[in-house]
Structure formats: structure tokens, C-alpha cells
Amino acid sequence: MFTEGDPRLGKLLDGIVRLAAGELHSRIEVSPARDELDAVIMGTNLLAEDLQIMYQELEQRVELRTRLLNEAHLEMQKMALTDSLTGLANRAALVSALNDTLTEAERGDLPPAVLLLDLDAFKGINDSLGHAAGDQVLTAVGERIKGSVRDTDTVARLGGDEFAVLMPATTLARAASVGNRILAALDSQVELENDSVQCGASMGLCIGGAGQSAEQLLMEADVAMYASKAGGRNRLKVFEPAMLHARQLRSQLIDDLRTAISESELVLFYQPVVALASGRIEGAEALVRWQHPSRGMVMPDEFIPLAEDAGLISELGGWVLRTAVRQLQDWRAEGRAGDDFSMRINISPTDLQRLEFIEEVRDALSGAGISPELLVLELTEGAIVSGNELDRYSLSSLRKLGVGLEIDDFGTGYSSISYLRKLPVDKVKVDRSLLKDLGTDPAQPDLIAAILQLIRACGLEAVWEGVETAEQARHLASIGCVSAQGYYFGRPVPADEFAAVLEAQRASHHGS
Ligand code: C2E
Ligand code: CA
Ligand code: CA
């Protein structure tokens, strides 16, 4: 038994207070008496032991959970900073790394350089071979870029087919040589399951200047990349301030063009297509011009590519289609054109990608009461040959509609005989470059004869464009060419002038 004032009682109380305060390792001393009080003390110690073990377990569990949570957090951060397809850095990661290197440059390091590249042929690959193939190409490109740079460089995919490389602390010369190494690496074919594709790139390079932000640097690399695209693909361009000016001009021109289409600043000129044997005008090619309020007449080579890039081409193409068909209707109503006169218009490759285009052609024709075979659509070889399912569908639908289809600029591009035979076209317009050397190059007449034979063997008719001299016209007629077009027969002229030419032809016909 214990008595009041037993010192162990005080120790027990102390011990309980310590345990309650969280000192789970503290124990209460047991006396040699081994009486009931000692039993309580031992019981309390056992409780403390249990508590301590439970507490430790809890701590371990919390530790584990915390670690898992941290890992998940890191994984999420990584995901937020990587491109899931290629495993490369993404835009956010690039910008953050770029900010770091800019800060280091401020402390006296060499400046960083940014390379931006955009694949030249990617859209075509994706459209014609499918997204799985497209993904494979993107992954392969990412690997090739990674294989061309140092481990300390950041390789990022910024979305779509756009990649970037950040080289910290470098010089323009080194960055340019890395850029050229990447271009060389991208120059060889990418092997896919059933195909192999070539996928060059346009590349812009920009080196960080004092006080520049990451956004500014990326924007300048982007401007340089666009300049590289414009200057013929597969090359590297270093940013120059003058490029900014060109870009401003360009975006100004795009704005202007948008207005031009809605405010009817566009006009069609017409150039005669003639029958070589008789000189009779058998049709007209509508060629668009832009009467810019301050720049004067802008030629199509300058603004058609712009309209393509800015997504304005279908509006422009629709306008050309309706205007040319209406013009044909007018000339027919005035008796200047008959059933032996057809209208030709140029179709952009993107038009073939729009299913509505077929409807637009049908509507324009039925609205004007023109029978389909009096309209000929000119398509460039490249547009058809690199074409995908949709193109083929559009072509055969147009074919069913009954409009004439003609390959334009034949001889400049892919020129495969098997394609010529497979395509649902009935005419071929031979590019004017083929006539250029007639008269100077002694081999040229043979080449022209061979091309004519080739086209005929495929069951097609040829129209020769770019006839500038009587001698060229005579030569073509002598080898049996049927139709031709060129400055020799008439330059593209406004509608009223063309109407006068038609009128003169009619008068002379009636006179003779
Ligand atoms: P294209 O279809 O090959 O048109 C023929 C171009 O050659 C025209 O230039 C014409 O003026 C020019 N040309 C005609 N005869 C001769 C000649 O004897 N000698 C020389 N050196 N040139 C000749 P233009 O009007 O500047 O058109 C350039 C290109 O712009 C066209 O090439 C065509 O690809 C495109 N284009 C024109 N109008 C349209 C349009 O309405 N829609 C689309 N999508 N493209 C158009
Ligand atoms: Ca043409
Ligand atoms: Ca042409």
C-alpha cells in the first residue's frame, strides 16, 4: 500500500503531465516496492509506450503521404512544362528557361540565343498520310533537333509543327552553326511505316540584347523565321530590325486586302486564248489585279500568296469565280461570245480543300445560266499532285459537274506521267518557261515536241502559254499545237478592252 505523501505519487503526476505535454519518450520510475502504485506507474509507462509507437507510425505515414504528394506535384509541374507528344519542353518551360538565362546575361554572362523553326511540308504530310504519321514525324524531328544540340540547350515544341532551341550564353556564330547543323539533320528522309517523307524547315535566329524580355526575343526569332520562309525554305535567317518593318508592311497589306475584297478594289483582266491555226479567240483567262488606293496596281503574284496565308483566299476565289462567270454571261448576252468561247479561272489549292467550293461553282453557273463546259478551272500541278483524298473528291465532283479542268504551269513541278493519266483533267497548260529558250537553245524544239507527244499520249490537249513572238507561234503551229496564249496574241486587259477585241473579231468574221 502507499501512504499519503509518498514521493512516487508526485513523480507519477509529473510523469503524466509530461506525457500529456507530448513527451512520449519520458517514462516514470518504478520503485523496488512493486506495489499497487508501481503497477499504476508501469501501466502508465505501457500506455506511453503504445502511444509513442502509434505516434511514430503516424509520423511515418504522414511522411510517406507527403512524399507521394510532392512527387505528384513535381510530376504535374513537369507535365505543365513538357510537350506530351515529344517529351520536349513546352512554351512555358522555354519562356521560364529563357528568363533565367536573360538574368544570367545581365550579371555578365554571354547572351542567350533562340532558334525558332517551322516545318515546311508538315501540313501536307498530316493531311495526306494522317495524324499518326504526322505525330511520328514530329517525334522524329524532336529527336533530330535534340541530337544536334548540347545537353544544356533547351529544345521545345511550341505547338503544331513549330520548334525552338534555347542556347544559353552563346555567340551568334556558334548559334548559327548549331542552326545549320539542325537544318542538315532535318534534310534527310523520315522513315514511316509505309512511307518516307522529307520535311525541311524554315529557321529564324535571334540573339538576346541588353534589357530584352523573353517575349521580345521570341517575337524577333519569329519575325526572322517568317523572313526565312518568304526567302525560300530550308534556310536560316538571323533577325534584323528591317524585318520588323517588312512584317508591318505585310500585316498592313493583309488588312488592306481584307478591305479590298469587300470594297471591290479587285478587278479582273482578261487575256485571250487563241486557236493557233486560225487565230480565233477561243476563250479568256481571268487574271485578278488589285487597284490599291495608294500603291496603284498590285499584281497577283504579290497578293495571292498573302491571301493564302491570311485565310482570305476562299473569299477572293469566290469573288473571281462569280465575277468571271457574270462577265461571260454579259458577253454572251451582248453577242460577243458564243458557245465556242470559254472562260478560264485560276483556282487556288485551298479551294480544293473546301467542299462548299463545288456548290459555289454550281451556284455561279446556274445563277448566270452558263453551261458548265464553258468554264475551265486552272489548277497548278503541285496542288493536284500533293493532293489528298479531299482534293481527289473535289476534283471528281467538279468533273461530274461538267466544268473543264486544266493543269496550269505544267512542266514546273512534279510532272509525273502516271499522275497525268490518273487525274480527272482534260487539258494541260504548259508553263511559259518552256517556250523561253525556243530560238536560242537548239535542243528546245525537240523538248517541246516531246512534251506535246507526252500530253497527247495521255489523251489530253495542250495549251501553250507565254507565246511572245510570231516565230514561237509559227513553230507551235507547225508541230500541230492547237491552242496558245501570250503577249504575242494579247496581253491581259480590262473587260471593256477585251470586249472591243471580241467585237473586232466578230466584225472581221462577218466581213470576210
Ligand atoms: P498564271 O496562271 O500562270 O497566269 C499567267 C501569267 O503569265 C499572268 O500573270 C500573265 O499576265 C502572264 N503572261 C501571259 N502571257 C505572257 C507572256 O507572253 N509572257 C510573259 N512573260 N508572261 C505572260 P499575272 O496576271 O501576273 O498572274 C500571275 C499568277 O497569279 C497567275 O499565273 C496565277 O497563278 C495567279 N493568279 C492570277 N489571277 C488569279 C486568281 O484569280 N486566283 C488565283 N488563285 N490565282 C491567280
Ligand atoms: Ca493560269
Ligand atoms: Ca500558267
Coordinates of N, CA and C and ligand atoms in Angstrom, one line a residue, residues 408-409 429 431 465, ligand 3:
D408 N -2.3 23.8 -114.7 CA -1.6 25.0 -115.0 C -0.1 24.8 -114.8
D409 N 0.7 25.7 -115.4 CA 2.1 25.7 -115.2 C 2.7 24.3 -115.3
K429 N -1.9 23.1 -119.4 CA -1.3 24.4 -119.9 C 0.2 24.3 -119.6
D431 N 3.8 25.5 -119.0 CA 4.4 26.7 -118.4 C 5.2 27.5 -119.4
E465 N 1.4 28.5 -123.1 CA 1.3 29.9 -122.6 C 2.7 30.6 -122.7
Ligands
CA3 CA 0.5 29.3 -116.1

